[in-house]
XYZ file of C-alpha atoms in Angstrom:
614
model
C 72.270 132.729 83.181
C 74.759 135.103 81.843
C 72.049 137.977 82.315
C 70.700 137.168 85.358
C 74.118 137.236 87.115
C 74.758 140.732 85.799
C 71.136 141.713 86.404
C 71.935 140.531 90.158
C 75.267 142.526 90.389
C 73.743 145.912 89.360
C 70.837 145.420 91.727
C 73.486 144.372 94.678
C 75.933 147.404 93.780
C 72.719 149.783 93.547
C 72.186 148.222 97.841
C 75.143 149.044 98.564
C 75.075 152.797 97.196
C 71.829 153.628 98.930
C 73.066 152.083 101.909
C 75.958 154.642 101.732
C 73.903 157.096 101.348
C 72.176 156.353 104.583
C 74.979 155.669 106.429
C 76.379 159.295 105.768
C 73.513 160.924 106.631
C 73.181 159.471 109.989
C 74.833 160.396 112.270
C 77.054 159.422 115.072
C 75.399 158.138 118.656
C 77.642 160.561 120.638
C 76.289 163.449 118.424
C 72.869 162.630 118.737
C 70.858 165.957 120.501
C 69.401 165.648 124.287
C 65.805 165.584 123.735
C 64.189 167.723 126.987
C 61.167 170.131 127.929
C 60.422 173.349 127.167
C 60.591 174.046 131.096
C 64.055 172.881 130.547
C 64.898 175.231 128.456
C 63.313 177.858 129.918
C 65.503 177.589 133.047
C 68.572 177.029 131.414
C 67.537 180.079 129.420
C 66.856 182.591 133.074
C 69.880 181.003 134.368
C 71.893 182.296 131.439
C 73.398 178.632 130.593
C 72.224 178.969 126.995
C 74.978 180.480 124.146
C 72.914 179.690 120.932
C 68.878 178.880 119.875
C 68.417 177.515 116.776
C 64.729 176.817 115.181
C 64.267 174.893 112.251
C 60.636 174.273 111.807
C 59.259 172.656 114.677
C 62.607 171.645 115.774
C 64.726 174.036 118.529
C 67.987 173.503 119.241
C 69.490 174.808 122.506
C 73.760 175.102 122.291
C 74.709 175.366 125.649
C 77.704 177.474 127.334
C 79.428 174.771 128.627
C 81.571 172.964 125.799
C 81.789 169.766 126.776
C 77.102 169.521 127.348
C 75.625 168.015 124.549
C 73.970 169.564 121.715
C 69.806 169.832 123.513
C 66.662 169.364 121.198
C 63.152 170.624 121.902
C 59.882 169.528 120.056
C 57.557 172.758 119.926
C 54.515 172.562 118.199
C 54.039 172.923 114.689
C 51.777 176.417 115.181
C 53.478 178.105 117.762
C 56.294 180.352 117.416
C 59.425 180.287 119.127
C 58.844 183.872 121.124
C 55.884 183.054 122.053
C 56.612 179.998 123.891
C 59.366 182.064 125.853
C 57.042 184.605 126.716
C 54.530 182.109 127.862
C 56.936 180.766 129.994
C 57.821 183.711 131.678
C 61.092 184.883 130.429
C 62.232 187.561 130.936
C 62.761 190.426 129.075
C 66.868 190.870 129.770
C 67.044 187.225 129.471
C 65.377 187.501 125.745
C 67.704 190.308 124.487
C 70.577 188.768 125.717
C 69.464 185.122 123.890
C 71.205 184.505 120.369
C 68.298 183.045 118.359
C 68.588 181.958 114.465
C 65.584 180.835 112.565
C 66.285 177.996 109.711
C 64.018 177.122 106.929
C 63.104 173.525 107.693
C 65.193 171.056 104.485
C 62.279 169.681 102.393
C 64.312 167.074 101.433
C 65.006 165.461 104.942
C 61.361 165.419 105.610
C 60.314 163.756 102.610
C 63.124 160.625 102.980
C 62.505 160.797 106.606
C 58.779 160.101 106.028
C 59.057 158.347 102.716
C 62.162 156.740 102.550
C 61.442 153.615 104.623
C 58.245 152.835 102.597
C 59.223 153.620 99.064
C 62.622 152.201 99.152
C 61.481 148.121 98.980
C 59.194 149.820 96.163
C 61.969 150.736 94.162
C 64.279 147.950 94.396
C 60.948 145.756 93.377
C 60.605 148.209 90.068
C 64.380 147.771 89.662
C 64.310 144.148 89.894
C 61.314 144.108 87.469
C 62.781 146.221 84.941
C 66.161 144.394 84.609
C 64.773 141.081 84.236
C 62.301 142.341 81.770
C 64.507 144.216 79.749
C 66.964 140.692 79.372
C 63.944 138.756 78.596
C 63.477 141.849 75.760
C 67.233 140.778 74.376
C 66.274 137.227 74.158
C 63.164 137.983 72.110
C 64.789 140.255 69.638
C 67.477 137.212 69.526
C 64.861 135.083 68.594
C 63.399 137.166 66.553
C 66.417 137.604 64.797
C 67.432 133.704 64.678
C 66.309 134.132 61.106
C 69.209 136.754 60.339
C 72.272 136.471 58.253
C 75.353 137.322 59.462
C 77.899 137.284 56.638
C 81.896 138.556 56.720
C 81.825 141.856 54.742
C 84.978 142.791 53.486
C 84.332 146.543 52.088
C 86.168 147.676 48.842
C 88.610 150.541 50.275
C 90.086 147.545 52.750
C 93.746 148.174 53.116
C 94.261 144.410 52.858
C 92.132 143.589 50.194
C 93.243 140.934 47.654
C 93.352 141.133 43.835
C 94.911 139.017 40.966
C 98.587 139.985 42.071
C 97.853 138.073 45.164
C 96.848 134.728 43.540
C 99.931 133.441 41.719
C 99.003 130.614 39.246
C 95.410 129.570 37.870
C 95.995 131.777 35.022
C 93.094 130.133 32.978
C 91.051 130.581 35.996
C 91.882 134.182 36.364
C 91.385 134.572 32.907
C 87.535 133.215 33.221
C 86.868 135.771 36.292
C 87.843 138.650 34.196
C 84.729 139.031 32.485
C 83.374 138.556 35.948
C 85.380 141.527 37.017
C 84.365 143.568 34.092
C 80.947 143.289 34.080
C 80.738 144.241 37.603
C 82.584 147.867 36.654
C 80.714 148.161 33.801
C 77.682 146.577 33.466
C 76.586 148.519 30.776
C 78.532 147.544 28.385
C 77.155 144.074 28.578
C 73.328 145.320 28.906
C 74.031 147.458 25.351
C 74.954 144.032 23.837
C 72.293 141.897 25.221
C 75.069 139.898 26.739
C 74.129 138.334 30.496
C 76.808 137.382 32.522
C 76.410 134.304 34.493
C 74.525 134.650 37.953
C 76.456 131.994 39.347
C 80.523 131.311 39.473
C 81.464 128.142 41.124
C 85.260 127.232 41.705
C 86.237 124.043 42.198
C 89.470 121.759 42.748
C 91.138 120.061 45.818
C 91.576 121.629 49.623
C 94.039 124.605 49.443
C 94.103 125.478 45.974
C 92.872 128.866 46.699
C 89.221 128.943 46.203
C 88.340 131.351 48.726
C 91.639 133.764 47.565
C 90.332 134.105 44.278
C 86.898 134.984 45.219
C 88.448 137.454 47.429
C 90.214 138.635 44.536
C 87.494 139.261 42.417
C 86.024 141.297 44.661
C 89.188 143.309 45.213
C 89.509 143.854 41.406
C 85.808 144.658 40.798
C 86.232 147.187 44.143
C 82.822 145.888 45.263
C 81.194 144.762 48.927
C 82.065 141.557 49.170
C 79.530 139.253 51.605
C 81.199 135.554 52.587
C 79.312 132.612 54.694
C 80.162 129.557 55.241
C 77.385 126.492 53.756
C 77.206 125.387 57.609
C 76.624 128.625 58.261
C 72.710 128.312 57.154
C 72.039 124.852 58.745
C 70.566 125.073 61.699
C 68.065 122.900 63.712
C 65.252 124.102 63.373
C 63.791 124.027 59.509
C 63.142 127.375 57.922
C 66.093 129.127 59.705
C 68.556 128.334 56.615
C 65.749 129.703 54.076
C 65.246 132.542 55.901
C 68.936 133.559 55.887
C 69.347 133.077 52.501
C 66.803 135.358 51.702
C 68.340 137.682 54.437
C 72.123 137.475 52.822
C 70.408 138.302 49.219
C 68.531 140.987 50.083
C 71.625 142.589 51.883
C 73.410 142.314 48.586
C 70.730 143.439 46.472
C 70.729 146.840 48.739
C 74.685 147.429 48.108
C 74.664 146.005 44.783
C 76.835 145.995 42.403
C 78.323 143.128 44.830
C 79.638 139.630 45.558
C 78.274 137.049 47.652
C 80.391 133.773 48.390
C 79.449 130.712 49.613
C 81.855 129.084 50.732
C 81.680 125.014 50.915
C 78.451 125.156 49.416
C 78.217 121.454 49.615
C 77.031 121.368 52.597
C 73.837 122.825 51.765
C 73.520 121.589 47.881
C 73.701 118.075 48.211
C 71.587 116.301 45.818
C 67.954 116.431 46.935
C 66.532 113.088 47.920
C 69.443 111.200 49.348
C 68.743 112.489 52.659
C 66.717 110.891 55.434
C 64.954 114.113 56.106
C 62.760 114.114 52.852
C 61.344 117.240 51.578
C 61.410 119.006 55.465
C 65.116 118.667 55.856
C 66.617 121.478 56.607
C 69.060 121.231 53.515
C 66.704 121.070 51.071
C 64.813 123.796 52.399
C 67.496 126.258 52.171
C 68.950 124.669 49.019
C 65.576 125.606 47.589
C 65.382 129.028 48.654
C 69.026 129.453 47.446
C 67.679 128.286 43.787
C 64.680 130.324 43.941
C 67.046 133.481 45.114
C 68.757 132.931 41.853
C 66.231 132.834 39.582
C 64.390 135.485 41.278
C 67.525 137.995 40.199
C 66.716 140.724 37.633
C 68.468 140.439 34.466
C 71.750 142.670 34.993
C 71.187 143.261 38.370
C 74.740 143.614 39.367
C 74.659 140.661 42.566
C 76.981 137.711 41.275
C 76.961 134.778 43.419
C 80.401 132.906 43.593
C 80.431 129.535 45.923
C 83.387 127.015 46.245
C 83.672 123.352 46.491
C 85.927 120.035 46.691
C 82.826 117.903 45.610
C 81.460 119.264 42.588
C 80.180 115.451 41.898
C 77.533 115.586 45.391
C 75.693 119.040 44.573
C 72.418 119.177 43.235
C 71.923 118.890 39.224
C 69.026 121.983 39.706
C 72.462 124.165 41.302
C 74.512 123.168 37.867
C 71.881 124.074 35.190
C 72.079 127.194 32.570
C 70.786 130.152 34.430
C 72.567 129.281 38.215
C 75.816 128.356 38.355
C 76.719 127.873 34.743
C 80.107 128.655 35.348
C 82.717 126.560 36.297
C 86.043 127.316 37.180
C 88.449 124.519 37.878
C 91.586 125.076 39.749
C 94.404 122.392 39.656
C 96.801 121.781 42.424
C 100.075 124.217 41.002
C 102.409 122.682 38.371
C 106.738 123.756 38.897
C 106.002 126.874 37.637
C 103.303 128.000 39.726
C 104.539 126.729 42.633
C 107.507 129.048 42.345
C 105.198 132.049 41.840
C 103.572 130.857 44.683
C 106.681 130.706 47.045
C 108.010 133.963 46.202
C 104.694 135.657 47.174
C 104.276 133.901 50.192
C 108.311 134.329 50.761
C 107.508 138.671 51.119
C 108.432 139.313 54.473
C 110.787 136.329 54.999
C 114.235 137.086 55.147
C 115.802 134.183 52.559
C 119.854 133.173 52.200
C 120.769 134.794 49.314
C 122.044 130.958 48.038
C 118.551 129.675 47.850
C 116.504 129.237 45.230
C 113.115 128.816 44.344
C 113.089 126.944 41.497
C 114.819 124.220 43.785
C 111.893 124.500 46.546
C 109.029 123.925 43.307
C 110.791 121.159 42.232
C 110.959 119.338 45.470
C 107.371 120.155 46.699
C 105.410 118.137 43.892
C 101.660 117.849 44.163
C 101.968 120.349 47.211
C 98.986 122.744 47.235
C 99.330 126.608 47.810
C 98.303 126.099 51.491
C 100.782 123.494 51.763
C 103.434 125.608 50.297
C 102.384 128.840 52.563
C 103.034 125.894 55.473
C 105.981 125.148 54.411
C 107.657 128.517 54.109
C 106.153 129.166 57.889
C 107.770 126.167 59.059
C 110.712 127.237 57.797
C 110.841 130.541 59.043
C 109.831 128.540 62.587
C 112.621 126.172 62.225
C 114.970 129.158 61.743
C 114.467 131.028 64.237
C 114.501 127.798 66.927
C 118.039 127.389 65.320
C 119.529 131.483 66.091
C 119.763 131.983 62.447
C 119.175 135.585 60.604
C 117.650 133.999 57.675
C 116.225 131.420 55.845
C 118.211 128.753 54.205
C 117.844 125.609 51.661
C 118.871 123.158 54.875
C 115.311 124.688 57.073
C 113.323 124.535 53.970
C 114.169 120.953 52.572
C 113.763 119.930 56.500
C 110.233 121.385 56.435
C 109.396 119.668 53.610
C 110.111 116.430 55.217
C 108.053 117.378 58.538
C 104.987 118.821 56.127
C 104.890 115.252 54.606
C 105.707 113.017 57.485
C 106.063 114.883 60.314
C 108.358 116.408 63.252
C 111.559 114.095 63.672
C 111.987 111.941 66.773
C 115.565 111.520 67.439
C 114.999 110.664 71.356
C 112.924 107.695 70.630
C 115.090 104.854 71.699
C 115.467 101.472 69.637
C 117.820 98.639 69.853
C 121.278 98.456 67.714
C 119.233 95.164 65.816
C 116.026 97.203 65.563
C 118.387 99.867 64.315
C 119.314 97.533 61.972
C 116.324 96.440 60.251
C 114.925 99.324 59.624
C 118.284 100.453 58.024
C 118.248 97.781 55.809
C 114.483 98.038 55.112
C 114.947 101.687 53.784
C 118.103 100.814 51.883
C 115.878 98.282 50.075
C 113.115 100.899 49.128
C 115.996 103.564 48.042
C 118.403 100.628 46.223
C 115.326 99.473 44.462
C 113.952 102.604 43.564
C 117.115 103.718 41.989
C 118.310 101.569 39.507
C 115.348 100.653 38.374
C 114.402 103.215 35.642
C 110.787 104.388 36.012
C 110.622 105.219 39.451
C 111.299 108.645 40.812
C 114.555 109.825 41.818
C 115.342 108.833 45.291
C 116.196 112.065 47.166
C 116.709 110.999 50.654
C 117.226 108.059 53.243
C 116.949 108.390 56.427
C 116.504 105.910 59.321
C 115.348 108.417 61.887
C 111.735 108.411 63.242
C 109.184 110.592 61.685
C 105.656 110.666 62.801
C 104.353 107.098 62.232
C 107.622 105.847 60.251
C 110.355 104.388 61.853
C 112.434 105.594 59.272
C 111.830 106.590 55.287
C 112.555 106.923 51.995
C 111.949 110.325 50.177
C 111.891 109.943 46.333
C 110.330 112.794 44.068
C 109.867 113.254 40.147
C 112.439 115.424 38.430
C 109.340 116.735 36.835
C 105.594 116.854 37.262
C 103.269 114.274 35.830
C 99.731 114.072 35.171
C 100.076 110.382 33.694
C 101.274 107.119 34.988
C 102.230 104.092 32.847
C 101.723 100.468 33.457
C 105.964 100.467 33.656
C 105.825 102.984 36.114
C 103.365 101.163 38.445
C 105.309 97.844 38.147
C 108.510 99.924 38.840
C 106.499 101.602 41.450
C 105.316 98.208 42.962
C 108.854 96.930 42.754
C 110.009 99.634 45.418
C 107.626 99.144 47.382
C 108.421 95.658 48.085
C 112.284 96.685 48.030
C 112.052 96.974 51.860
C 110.260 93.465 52.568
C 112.484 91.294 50.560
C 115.769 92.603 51.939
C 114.072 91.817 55.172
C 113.630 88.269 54.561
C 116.870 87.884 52.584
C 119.261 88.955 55.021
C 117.062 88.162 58.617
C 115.543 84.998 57.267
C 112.158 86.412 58.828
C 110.168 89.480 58.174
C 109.051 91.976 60.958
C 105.780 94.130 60.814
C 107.447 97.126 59.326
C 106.682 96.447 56.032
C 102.815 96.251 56.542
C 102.465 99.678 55.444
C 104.122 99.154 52.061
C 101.865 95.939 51.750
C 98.830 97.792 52.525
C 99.845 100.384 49.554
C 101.475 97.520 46.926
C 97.947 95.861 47.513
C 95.855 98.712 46.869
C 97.867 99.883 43.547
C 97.805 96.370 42.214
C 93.792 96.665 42.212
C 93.665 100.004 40.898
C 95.891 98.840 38.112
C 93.293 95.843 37.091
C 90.038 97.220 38.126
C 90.322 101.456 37.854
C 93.084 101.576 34.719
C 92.251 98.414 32.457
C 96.290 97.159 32.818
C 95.719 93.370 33.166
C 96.864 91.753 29.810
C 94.712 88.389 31.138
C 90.837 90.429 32.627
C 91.446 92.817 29.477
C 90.773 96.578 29.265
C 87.957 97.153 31.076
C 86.724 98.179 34.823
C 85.430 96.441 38.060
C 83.205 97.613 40.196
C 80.967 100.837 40.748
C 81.586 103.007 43.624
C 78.822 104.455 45.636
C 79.098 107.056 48.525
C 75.988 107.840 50.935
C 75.350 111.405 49.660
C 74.466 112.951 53.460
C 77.481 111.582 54.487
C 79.936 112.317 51.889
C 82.023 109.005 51.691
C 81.701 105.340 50.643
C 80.048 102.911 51.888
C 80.708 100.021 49.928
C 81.664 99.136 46.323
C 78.695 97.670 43.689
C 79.923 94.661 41.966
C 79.303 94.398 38.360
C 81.103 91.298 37.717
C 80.871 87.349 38.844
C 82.223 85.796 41.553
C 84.972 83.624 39.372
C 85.963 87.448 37.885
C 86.620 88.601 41.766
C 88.674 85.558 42.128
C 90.067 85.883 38.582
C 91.314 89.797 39.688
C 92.729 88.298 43.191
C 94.852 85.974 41.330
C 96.085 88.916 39.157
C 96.465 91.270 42.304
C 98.947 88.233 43.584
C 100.674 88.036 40.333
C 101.298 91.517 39.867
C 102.633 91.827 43.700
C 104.594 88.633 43.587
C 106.090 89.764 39.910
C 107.314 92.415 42.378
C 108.921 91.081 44.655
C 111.032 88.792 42.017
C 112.012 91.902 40.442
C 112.615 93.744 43.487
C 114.773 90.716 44.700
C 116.779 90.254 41.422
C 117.847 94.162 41.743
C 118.886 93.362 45.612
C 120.722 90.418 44.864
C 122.970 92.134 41.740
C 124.111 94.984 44.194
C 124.596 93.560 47.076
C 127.639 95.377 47.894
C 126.189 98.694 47.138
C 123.180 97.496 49.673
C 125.462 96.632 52.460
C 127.596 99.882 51.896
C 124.478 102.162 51.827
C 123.642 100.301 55.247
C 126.879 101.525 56.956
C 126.415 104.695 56.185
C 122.849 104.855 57.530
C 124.009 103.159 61.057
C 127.128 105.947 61.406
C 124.942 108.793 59.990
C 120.990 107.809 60.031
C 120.398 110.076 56.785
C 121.901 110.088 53.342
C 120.744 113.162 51.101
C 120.599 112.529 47.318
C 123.936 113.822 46.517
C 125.719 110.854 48.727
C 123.090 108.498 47.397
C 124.809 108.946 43.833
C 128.485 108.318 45.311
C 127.643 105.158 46.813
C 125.050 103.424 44.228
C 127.084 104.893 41.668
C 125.213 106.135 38.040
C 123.952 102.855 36.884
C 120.245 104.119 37.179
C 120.684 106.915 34.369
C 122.236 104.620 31.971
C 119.362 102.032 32.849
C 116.777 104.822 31.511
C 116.649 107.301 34.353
């Protein structure tokens, strides 16, 4: 449709020229010549009336005397000559010496669109018509003849922007496992003289924002190499054969520029494990999942093309992708630990002016289990924040207050709630953080605030003083206990409970079952697990959870789910009840102020917790 309108608009525009054209070289009506006789003429010429003769072919033109006569026009014929006519007419000789005659070659030009014009003109606006449209039909042929095509992201090696290691802070195993990747790609000699093969395939995995894509990147920028990127859902199409065909496409590109990268990015979404589909062996994943095997084994020994993909669900790709010979390299990238979260900052910090009073360390230590997207989102936030606030630069107060809306969301102080609503959820939060901080395995309770955030009505920030890979059964119990902090001071001081807590529920419910049926910490089922968790592989979630035990064992692990969330409550409750005082003070403080930062925490709970263990 898009070609036809402009198709339409050149034709139109072309109209309008020619009728421009036409219009100019008409002329006026009150210029138009006086068509009359040669007897006419002849008389005005004896009478002396005539000033000028002009012939032009078999055209004569009589100017008269008199100004204000019209231009007169005489058809003669075609043979016949201009003195002879006079002569044959009788003119006389004075009268012919005294005329002022000028003979014009006739235009060839005015003849021909005279004559022609009027029939060849719906001609050519027919051949004008037909060429446009054919020529668009001619586009959407060599479209569909190139439906086939690849079109990957090349990012070239002398790229201003280009990435290398410097770039990616962290991973340092991971970088450490590319090297040789790097290596062999500037000198791949040195590996052929050896016998050595380096592996055809490089596939990095760990969890959304790690930096997956940056480290391929980087490669690519170290090795100083073409670098071609697609996308997996970049090959599926709907029609079957188009995804093999531009895999083959995207390889054969490489091989042509090699010594070069190609990355697939998300390459899940074509390397699902085969079979699981509803397509069988015509879907269009498996087709192009084959040819991407077959592309790979088809490589020459030290050709110089490595093939680097990236996924979050290393456990749904195809066994044949995995095997010795494809992508026998794996490179796993955790989310960043303290340290490499503050590496991470300060790169992502160039450019951002920061208070010379904040520090970085500080920002790692309150972002745990943030990812480096998370923590490039954070600084931008930040830098956001500041300048909605007039400030020159950056400071601890915009960061910590990012870090709040990256995990729960923008603030909503103009939401209006009742002075009892108010209340409760006061009280509910100073349960959570009184809870949480004397008893001695849960993390330090860093803020309280009873202001609205996203989908909380108020909240309770508590983070580890330290990273941890490894929970206890203590710190699940402890864990369990603050969760049900916020319900029991509910009922204890309304006599009812209101449906703020359901969230809290929800999460106490589901850690209580991961505790007996994922971790084995039920002293009464023993150390074992329940339950084997299947996922529809096309879809790429759960559907529903196998049961490998009896019916009296699922009644045997909710009876231990109640125990464990009751034995929760009690404890939660018996902390409550011993400081009472401190509860109702930390409640006072949230009605006048609505947030309490960890420092003021300390002053009114006192330091009980770190004596208890903290």
């Amino acid at each position: 449709m898009r070609n036809f309108l402009k198709n339409f608009l050149i034709i139109f525009i072309s109209l309008l020229l020619v009728a421009g054209v036409l219009s100019m070289v008409k002329t006026g009506e009150d210029k138009k010549p006086e068509k009359i006789g040669v007897g006419k003429l002849v008389e005005e010429i004896n009478a002396g009336q005539i000033k000028k003769i002009t012939v032009e072919g078999s055209i004569i033109r009589a100017e008269l005397k008199d100004q204000k006569a019209k231009l007169q026009e005489v058809q003669k014929e075609p043979g016949e000559s201009f003195g002879d006519i006079i002569k044959n007419y009788g003119v006389s000789e004075d009268a012919r010496k005294a005329l002022d005659v000028e003979v014009k070659s006739e235009s060839s030009w005015k003849f021909w669109a005279a004559n022609l014009l009027p029939a060849l003109l719906p001609l050519i606006i027919f051949v004008l018509f037909f060429y446009f449209m054919t020529r668009g039909m001619q586009g959407m042929n060599n479209r569909a003849m190139g439906f086939g095509q690849s079109n990957p992201k090349q990012m070239k090696p002398d790229e201003k922007n280009k990435k290398t290691f410097k770039d990616v802070a962290g991973v340092v195993e991971s970088k450490q496992e590319l090297v040789e990747v790097v290596e062999f790609l500037k000198d791949p000699k040195k590996f052929a003289d050896m016998g050595a093969k380096i592996p055809k395939g490089v596939l990095l995995m760990g969890s959304p924002g790690t930096g997956k894509t940056l480290l391929a990147k980087a490669v690519a920028g170290e090795a100083d190499v073409p670098f071609f990127h697609m996308s997996g859902s970049e090959f599926v199409e709907m029609f079957v054969g188009v995804g093999a065909s531009r895999v083959r496409d995207l390889f054969n590109k490489a091989k042509k520029v090699a010594p070069a990268i190609v990355f697939i990015d998300e390459i899940d979404a074509v390397g699902r494990r085969r079979g699981a589909g509803l397509g069988g062996g015509h879907d269009e994943r498996e087709q192009t999942l084959n040819q991407i095997l077959v592309e790979m084994d088809g490589f020459e020994p030290n050709l110089g093309v490595i093939i680097m993909a990236a996924t979050n669900r290393p456990d749904v790709l195809d066994p044949a992708l995995l095997r010795p010979g494809r992508f026998d390299r794996r490179v796993v990238l955790d989310m960043p630990d303290i340290r490499d979260r503050e590496e991470i900052l300060a790169i992502h910090a160039v450019g951002k002016p920061l208070a010379k009073t904040l520090s970085l360390r500080k920002i790692a230590e309150r972002t745990p289990g943030f990812s480096g997207a998370d923590l490039e989102n954070l600084l931008n936030e930040a830098a956001i924040l500041t300048v909605r606030r007039g400030l020159k630069k950056i400071g601890e107060q915009e960061i910590l207050e990012s870090v709040e809306k990256v995990l729960l969301g923008p603030e909503r102080k103009t939401r209006v709630i009742s002075e009892h609503d108010k209340k409760v959820t006061a009280y509910h939060e100073a349960g959570h953080a009184v809870v949480g901080y004397f008893l001695p395995n849960c993390d330090q309770v860093r803020k309280v605030s009873i202001i609205s955030r996203g989908q909380a009505g108020g909240y309770t920030l508590k983070m580890p003083s330290q990273d941890k890979r490894y929970h206890t059964s203590a710190q699940f119990k402890d864990e369990l206990a603050m969760l049900m902090g916020g319900f029991v001071v509910e009922k204890m001081i309304f006599g009812d409970v209101s449906t703020g807590p359901a969230s809290d529920l929800k999460n106490a419910t589901r850690a209580a079952r991961d505790m007996i049926t994922r971790f084995g910490m039920s002293e009464s089922l023993g150390a074992r697990t329940f339950g084997e968790h299947e996922e529809l592989i096309f879809l790429g979630r759960e559907i529903h959870e196998e049961r490998d035990y009896s019916d009296k064992t699922a009644q045997q692990i909710d009876e231990e789910i109640r125990r464990l969330v009751e034995e929760a409550q009690a404890r939660a409750r018996e902390v409550v009840v011993a400081r009472r005082d401190k509860l109702d003070k930390l409640v006072e403080v949230l009605m006048v102020k609505e947030t309490v930062e960890q420092e003021e925490i300390k002053q009114i709970l006192g330091v009980e917790k770190e004596t208890a263990g903290q």
